[in-house]
Short mmCIF file of C-alpha atoms (C1' of nucleotides) in Angstrom, two decimals:
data_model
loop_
_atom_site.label_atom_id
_atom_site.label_comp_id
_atom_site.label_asym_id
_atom_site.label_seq_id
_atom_site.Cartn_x
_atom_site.Cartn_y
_atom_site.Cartn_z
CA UNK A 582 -69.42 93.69 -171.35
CA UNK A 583 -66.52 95.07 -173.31
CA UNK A 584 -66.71 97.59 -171.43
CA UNK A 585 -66.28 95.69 -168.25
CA UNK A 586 -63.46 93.22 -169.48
CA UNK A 587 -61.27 96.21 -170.65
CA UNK A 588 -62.06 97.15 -167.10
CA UNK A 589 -61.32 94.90 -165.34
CA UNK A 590 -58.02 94.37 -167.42
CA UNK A 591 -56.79 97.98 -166.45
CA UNK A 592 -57.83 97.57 -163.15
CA UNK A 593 -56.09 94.33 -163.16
CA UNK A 594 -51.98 95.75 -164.01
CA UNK A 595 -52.88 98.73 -162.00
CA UNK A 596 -53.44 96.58 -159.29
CA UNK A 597 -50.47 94.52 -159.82
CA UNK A 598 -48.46 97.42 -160.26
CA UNK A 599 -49.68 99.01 -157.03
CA UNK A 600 -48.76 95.13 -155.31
CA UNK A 601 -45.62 95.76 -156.75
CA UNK A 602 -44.89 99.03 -155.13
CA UNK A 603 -45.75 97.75 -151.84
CA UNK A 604 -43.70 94.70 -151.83
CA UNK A 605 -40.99 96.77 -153.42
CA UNK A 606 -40.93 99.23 -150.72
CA UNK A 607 -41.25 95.83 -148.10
CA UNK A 608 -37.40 94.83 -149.60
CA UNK A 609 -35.96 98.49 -149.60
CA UNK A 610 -37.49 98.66 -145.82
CA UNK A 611 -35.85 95.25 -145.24
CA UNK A 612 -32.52 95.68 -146.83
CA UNK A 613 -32.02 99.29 -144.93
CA UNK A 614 -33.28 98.27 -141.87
CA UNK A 615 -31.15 95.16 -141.75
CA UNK A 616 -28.08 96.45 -142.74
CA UNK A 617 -28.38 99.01 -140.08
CA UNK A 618 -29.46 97.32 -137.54
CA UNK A 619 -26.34 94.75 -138.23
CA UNK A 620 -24.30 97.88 -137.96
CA UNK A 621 -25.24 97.91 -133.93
CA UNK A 622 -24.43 94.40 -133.53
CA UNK A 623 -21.21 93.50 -131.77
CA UNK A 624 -18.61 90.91 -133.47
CA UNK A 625 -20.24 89.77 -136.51
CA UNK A 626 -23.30 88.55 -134.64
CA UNK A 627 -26.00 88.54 -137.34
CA UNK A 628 -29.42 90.17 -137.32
CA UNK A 629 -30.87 86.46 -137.73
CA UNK A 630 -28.78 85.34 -134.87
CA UNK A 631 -30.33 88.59 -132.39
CA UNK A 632 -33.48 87.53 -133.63
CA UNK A 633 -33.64 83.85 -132.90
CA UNK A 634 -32.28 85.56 -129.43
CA UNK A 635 -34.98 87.74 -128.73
CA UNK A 636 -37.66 85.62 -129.80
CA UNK A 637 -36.69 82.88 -127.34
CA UNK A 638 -36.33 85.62 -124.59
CA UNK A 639 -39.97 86.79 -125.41
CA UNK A 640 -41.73 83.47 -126.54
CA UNK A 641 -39.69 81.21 -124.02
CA UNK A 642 -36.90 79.11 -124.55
CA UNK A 643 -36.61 75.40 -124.65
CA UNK A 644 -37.93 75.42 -128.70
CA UNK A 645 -36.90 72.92 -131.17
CA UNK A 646 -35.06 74.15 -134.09
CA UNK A 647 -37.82 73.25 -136.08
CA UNK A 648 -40.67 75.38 -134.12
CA UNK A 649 -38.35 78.35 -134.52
CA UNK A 650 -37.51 77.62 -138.57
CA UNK A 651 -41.31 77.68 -139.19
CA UNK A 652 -41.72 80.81 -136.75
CA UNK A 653 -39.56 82.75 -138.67
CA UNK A 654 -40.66 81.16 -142.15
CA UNK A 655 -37.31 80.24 -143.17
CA UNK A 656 -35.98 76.50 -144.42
CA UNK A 657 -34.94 74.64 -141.45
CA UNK A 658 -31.33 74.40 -143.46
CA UNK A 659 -30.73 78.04 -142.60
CA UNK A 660 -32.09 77.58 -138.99
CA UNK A 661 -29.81 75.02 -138.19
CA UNK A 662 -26.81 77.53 -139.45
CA UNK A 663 -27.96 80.20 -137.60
CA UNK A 664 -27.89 78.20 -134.34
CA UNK A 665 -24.86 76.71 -134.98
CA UNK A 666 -23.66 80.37 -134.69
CA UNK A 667 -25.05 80.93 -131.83
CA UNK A 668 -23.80 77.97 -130.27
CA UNK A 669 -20.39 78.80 -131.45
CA UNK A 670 -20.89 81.54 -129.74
CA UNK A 671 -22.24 80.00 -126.89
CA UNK A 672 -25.31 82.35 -126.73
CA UNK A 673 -27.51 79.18 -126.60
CA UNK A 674 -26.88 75.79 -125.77
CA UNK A 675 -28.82 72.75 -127.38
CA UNK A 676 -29.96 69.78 -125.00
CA UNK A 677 -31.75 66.79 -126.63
CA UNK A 678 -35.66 66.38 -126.57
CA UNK A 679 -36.19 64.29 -124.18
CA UNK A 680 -39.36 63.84 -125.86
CA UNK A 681 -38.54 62.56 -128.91
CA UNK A 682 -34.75 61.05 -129.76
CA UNK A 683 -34.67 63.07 -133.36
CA UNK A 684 -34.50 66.33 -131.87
CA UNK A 685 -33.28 69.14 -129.95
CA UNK A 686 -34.45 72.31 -127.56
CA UNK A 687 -32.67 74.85 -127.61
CA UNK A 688 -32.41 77.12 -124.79
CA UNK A 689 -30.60 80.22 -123.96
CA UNK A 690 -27.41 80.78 -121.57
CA UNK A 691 -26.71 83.58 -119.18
CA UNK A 692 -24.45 85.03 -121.88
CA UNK A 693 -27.15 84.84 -124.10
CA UNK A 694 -29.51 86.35 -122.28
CA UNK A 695 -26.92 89.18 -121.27
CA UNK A 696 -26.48 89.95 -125.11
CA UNK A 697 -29.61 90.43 -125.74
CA UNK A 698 -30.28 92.82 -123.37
CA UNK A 699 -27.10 94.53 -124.50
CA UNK A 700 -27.93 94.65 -128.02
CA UNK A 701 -31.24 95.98 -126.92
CA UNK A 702 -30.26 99.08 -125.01
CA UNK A 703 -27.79 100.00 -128.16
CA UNK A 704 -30.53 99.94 -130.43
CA UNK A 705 -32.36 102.22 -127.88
CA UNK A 706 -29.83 104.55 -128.53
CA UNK A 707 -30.48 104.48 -132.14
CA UNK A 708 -34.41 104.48 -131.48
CA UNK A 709 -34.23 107.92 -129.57
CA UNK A 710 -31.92 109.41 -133.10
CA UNK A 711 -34.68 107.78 -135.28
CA UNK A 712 -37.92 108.37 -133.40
CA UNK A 713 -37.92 112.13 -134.12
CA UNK A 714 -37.67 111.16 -137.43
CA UNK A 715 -39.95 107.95 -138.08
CA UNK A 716 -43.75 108.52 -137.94
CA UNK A 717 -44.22 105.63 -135.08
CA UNK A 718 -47.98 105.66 -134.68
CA UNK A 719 -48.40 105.45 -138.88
CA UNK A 720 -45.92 102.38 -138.30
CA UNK A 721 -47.91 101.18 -135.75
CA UNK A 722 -51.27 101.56 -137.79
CA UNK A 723 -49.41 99.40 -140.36
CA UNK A 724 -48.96 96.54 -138.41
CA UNK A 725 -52.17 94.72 -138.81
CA UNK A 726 -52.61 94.80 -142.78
CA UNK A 727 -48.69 93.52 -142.64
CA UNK A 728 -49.57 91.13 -139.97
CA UNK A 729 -52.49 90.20 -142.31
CA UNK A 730 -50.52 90.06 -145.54
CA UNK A 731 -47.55 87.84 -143.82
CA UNK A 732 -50.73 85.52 -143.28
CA UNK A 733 -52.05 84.88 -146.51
CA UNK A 734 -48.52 84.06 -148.06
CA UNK A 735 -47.69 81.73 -145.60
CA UNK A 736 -51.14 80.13 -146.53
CA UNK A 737 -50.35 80.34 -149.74
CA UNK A 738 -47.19 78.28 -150.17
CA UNK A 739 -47.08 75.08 -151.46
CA UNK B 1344 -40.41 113.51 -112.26
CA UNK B 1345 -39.78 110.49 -111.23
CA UNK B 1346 -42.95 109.40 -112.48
CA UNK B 1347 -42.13 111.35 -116.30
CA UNK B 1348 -38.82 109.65 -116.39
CA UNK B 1349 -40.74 106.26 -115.93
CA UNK B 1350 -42.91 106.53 -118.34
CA UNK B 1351 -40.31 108.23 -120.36
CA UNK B 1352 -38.86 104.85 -120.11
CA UNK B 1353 -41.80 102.66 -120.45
CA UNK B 1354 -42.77 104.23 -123.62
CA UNK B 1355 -39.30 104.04 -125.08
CA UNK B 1356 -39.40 100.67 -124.68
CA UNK B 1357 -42.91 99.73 -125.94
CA UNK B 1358 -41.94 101.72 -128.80
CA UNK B 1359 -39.00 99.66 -129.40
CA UNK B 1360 -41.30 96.27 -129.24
CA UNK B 1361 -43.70 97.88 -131.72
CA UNK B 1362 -40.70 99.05 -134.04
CA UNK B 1363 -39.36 95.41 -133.65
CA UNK B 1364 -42.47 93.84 -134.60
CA UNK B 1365 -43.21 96.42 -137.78
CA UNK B 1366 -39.55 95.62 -139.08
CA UNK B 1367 -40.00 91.64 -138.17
CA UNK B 1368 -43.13 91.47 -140.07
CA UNK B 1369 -41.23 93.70 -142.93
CA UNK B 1370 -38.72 90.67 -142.62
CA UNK B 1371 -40.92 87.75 -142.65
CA UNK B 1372 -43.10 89.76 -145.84
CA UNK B 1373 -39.68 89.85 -147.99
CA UNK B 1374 -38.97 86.49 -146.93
CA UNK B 1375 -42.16 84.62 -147.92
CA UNK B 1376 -43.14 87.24 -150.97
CA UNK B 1377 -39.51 86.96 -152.29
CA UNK B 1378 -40.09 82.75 -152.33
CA UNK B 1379 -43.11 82.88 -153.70
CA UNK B 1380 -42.06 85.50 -156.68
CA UNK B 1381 -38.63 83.38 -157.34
CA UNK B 1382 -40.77 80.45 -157.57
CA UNK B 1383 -42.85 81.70 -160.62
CA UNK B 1384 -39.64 83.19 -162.60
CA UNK B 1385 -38.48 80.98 -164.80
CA UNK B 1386 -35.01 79.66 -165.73
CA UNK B 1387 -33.32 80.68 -162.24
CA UNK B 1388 -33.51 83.99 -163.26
CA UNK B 1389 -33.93 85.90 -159.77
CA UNK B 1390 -36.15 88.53 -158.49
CA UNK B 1391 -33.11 91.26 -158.06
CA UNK B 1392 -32.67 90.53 -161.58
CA UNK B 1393 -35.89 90.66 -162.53
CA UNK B 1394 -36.51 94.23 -160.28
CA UNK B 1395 -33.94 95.41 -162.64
CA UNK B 1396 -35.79 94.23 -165.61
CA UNK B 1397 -38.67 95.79 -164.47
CA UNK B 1398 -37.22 99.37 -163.40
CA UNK B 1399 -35.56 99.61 -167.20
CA UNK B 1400 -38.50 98.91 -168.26
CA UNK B 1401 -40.68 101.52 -165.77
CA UNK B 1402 -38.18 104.21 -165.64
CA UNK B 1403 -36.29 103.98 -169.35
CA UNK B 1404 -33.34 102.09 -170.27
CA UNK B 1405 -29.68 103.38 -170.54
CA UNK B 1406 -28.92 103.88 -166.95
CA UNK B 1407 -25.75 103.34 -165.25
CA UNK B 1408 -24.97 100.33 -162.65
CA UNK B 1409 -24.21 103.29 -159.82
CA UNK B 1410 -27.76 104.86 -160.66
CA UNK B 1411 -29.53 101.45 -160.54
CA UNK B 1412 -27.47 100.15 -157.25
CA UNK B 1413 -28.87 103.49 -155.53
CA UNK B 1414 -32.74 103.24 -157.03
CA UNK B 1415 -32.13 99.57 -155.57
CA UNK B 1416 -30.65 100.65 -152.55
CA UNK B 1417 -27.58 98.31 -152.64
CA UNK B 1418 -24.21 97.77 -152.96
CA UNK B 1419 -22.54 98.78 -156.28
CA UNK B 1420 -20.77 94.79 -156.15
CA UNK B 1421 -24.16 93.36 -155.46
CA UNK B 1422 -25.40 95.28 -158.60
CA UNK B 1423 -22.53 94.16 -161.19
CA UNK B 1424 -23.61 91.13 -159.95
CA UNK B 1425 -27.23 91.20 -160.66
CA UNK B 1426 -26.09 92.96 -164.33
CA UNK B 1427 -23.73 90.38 -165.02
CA UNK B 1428 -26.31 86.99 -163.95
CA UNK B 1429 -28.57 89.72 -166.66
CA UNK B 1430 -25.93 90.00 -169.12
CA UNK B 1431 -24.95 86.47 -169.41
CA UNK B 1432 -28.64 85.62 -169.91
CA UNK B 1433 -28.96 88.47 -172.73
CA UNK B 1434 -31.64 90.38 -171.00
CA UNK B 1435 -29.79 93.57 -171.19
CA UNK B 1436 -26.66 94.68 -173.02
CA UNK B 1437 -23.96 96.56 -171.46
CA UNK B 1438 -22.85 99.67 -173.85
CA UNK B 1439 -20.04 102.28 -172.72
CA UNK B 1440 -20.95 105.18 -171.52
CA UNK B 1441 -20.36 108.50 -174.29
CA UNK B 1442 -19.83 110.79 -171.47
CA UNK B 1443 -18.58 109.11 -169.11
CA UNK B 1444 -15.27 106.51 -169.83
CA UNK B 1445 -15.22 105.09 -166.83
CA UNK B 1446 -18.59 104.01 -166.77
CA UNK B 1447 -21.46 101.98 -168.80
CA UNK B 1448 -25.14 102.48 -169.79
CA UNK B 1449 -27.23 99.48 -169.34
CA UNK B 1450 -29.77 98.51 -172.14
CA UNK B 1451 -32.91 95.85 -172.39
CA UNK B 1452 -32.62 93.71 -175.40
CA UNK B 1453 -35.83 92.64 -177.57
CA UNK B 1454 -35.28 89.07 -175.24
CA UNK B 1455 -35.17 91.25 -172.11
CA UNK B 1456 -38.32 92.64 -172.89
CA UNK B 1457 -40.54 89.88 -174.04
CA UNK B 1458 -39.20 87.87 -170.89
CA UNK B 1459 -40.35 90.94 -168.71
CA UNK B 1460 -43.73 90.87 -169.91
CA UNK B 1461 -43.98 87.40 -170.43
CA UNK B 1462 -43.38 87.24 -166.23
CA UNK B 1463 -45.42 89.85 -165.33
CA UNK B 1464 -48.21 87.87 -167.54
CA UNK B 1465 -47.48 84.70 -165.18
CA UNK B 1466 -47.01 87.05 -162.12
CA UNK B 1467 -51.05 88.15 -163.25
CA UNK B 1468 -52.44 84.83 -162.95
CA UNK B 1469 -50.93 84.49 -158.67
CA UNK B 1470 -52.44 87.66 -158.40
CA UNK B 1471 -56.20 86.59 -159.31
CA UNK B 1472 -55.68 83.98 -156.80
CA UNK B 1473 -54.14 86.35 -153.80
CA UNK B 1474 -56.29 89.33 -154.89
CA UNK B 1475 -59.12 88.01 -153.10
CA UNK B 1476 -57.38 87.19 -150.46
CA UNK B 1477 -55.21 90.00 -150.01
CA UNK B 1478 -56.53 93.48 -148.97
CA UNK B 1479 -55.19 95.23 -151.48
CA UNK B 1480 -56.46 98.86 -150.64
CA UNK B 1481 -55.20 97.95 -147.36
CA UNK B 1482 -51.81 97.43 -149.06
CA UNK B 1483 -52.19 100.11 -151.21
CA UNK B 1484 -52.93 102.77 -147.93
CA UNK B 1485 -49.96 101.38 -146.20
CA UNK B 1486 -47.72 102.53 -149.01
CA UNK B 1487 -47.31 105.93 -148.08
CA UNK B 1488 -46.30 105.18 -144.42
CA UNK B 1489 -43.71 102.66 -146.27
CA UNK B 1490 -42.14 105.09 -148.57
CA UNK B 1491 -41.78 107.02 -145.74
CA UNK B 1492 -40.03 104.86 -143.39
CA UNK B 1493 -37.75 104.18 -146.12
CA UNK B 1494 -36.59 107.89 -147.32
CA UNK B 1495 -35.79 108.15 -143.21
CA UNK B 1496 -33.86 105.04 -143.33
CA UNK B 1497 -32.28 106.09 -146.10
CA UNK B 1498 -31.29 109.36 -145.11
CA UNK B 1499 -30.14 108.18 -141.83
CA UNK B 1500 -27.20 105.52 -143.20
CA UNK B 1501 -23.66 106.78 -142.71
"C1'" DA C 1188 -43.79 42.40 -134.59
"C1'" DT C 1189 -42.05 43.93 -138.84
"C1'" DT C 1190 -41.93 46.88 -142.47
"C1'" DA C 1191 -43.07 51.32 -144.68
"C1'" DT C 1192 -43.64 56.02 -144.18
"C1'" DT C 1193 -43.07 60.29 -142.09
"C1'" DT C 1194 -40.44 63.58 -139.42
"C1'" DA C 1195 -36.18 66.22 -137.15
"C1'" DG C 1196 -32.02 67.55 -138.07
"C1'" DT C 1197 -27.52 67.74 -140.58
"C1'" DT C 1198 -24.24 67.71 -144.49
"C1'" DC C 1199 -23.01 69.32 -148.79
"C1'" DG C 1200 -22.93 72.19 -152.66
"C1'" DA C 1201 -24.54 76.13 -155.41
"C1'" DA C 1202 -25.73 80.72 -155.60
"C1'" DA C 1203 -26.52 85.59 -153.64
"C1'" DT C 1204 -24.87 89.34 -150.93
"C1'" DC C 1205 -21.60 92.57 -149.81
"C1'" DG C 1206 -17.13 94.60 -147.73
"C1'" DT C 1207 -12.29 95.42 -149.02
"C1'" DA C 1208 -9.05 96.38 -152.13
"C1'" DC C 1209 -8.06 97.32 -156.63
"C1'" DT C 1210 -7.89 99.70 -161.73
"C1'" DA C 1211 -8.98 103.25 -164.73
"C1'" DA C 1212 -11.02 107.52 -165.87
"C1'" DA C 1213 -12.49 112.18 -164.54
"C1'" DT C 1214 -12.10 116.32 -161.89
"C1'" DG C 1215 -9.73 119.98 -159.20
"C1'" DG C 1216 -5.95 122.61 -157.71
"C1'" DA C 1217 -1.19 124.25 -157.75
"C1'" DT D 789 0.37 121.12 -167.21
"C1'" DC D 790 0.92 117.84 -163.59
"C1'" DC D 791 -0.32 115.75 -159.51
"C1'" DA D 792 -3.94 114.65 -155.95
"C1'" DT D 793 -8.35 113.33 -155.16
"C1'" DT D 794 -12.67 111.56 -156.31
"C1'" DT D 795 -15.65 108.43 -158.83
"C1'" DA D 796 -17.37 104.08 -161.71
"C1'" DG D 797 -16.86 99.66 -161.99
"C1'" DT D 798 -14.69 95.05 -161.00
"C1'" DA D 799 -12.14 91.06 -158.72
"C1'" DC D 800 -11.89 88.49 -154.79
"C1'" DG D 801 -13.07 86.45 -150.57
"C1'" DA D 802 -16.03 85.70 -146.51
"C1'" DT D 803 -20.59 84.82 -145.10
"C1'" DT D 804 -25.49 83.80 -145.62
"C1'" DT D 805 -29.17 81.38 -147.63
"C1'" DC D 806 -31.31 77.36 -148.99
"C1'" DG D 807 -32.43 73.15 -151.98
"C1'" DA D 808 -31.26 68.16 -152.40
"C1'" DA D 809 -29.86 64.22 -150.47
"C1'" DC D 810 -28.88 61.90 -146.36
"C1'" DT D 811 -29.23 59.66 -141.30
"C1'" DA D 812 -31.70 58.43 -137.45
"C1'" DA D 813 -35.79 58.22 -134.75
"C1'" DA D 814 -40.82 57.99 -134.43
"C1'" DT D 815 -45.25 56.65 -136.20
"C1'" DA D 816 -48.41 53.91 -139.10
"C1'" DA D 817 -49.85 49.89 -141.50
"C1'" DT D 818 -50.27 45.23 -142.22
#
DNA sequence: ATTATTTAGTTCGAAATCGTACTAAATGGA
DNA sequence: TCCATTTAGTACGATTTCGAACTAAATAAT
């Protein structure tokens, strides 16, 4: 029993340590990767910006701001910033819902779309440099335990 | 060769969509993991300030901003930031550096320790309730690929 | 129908991040 | 030795993020 409980103690911190090291390599991975991916991006157009972009280009546009807040997991505060950007920008436009009178779709514009699909064949540029480099297939294998992991926390929250 | 260049092409760009979605789901990890870890820390004391805690306390005390911004991977600003939001709270003292005038050695005080264990002790009881959600050998065997993708990343900044 | 509650989105303010420009110390070269 | 260059750290300002409080519309309850 002892034994077991000193165990399962050890076993315990090593574990949490380990948990650590993986989520600490998630925000190194994050912070490069963002950073220079930004780098790419013309005029101060942000990396949450492209991504609101290319997710409506993939998923479909025509989303309300709140669909895309919880689709990226972040507080609808900062999705209503980001798009606000955008709109500045006039990479999207926002119609009302005629749905419901509260809210909004938002929906891309020709400039939008034309961004995107600039941005995209700069980063290939980058991907040819860094494919020699990155081992893509390992990445690839990684996907499902991060898809997995991404799950349970967004269970998780309150 | 026609058909090479193709799929040449093709692959490029599936590889791009699968090195979009690894570094999205790196995002969206950071973003809910970071939450849910800032949530548990008490006092407004934040997780870069607690990562530093925790490195002085893994790797020894005494280090210099410069070293910690590069362990970190940031900005040497964003780290006297971090030190000084540290500082202020007396988790770690700032003493000069012997050899060096220009620079400073950064030290844990008695409070910067206790408060380090005392979070990792509340960090221990979210564990027991992710751990059995969370594949945690999964994690573990996706660290390697992670470090990885980092050091290239890394390497690869201007 | 009328009122209470929930929901979508924004405004506002506080804090974090980080690039630029600076100061001061160290190093290197003539 | 003296000047030029590099290096460590900071001050400042712009931007991002996001929680709290708010407005307006929709839904639920009585």
């Amino acid at each position: 029993m002892d034994d077991d409980a000193q165990n399962e103690d050890t076993t315990g911190e090593q574990q949490l340590a380990r948990v650590f090291e993986f989520f600490n390599e998630i925000g190194i991975i994050n912070q490069l990767s963002t950073a220079l991916f930004q780098k790419r991006l013309p005029d101060g157009v942000t990396v949450a910006q492209f991504s609101v972009l290319n997710h409506l280009t993939r998923v479909m546009d025509g989303q309300t701001p709140l669909k895309l807040a919880s689709a990226f997991q972040v507080p609808k505060t900062s999705m209503t910033h980001t798009l606000a950007g955008l709109e500045k920008r006039g990479l999207v436009e926002m119609r009302p819902n005629e749905r419901d009178g509260r809210s909004k779709t938002v929906w891309l514009t020709p400039a939008g779309r034309t961004f995107r699909e600039m941005s995209i064949a700069s980063l290939m540029a980058d991907m040819a440099r860094l494919q020699s480099q990155l081992d893509v297939p390992a990445m690839v294998n990684a996907v499902p335990t991060l898809s997995e992991v991404r799950k349970v926390l967004d269970q998780d929250r309150d």
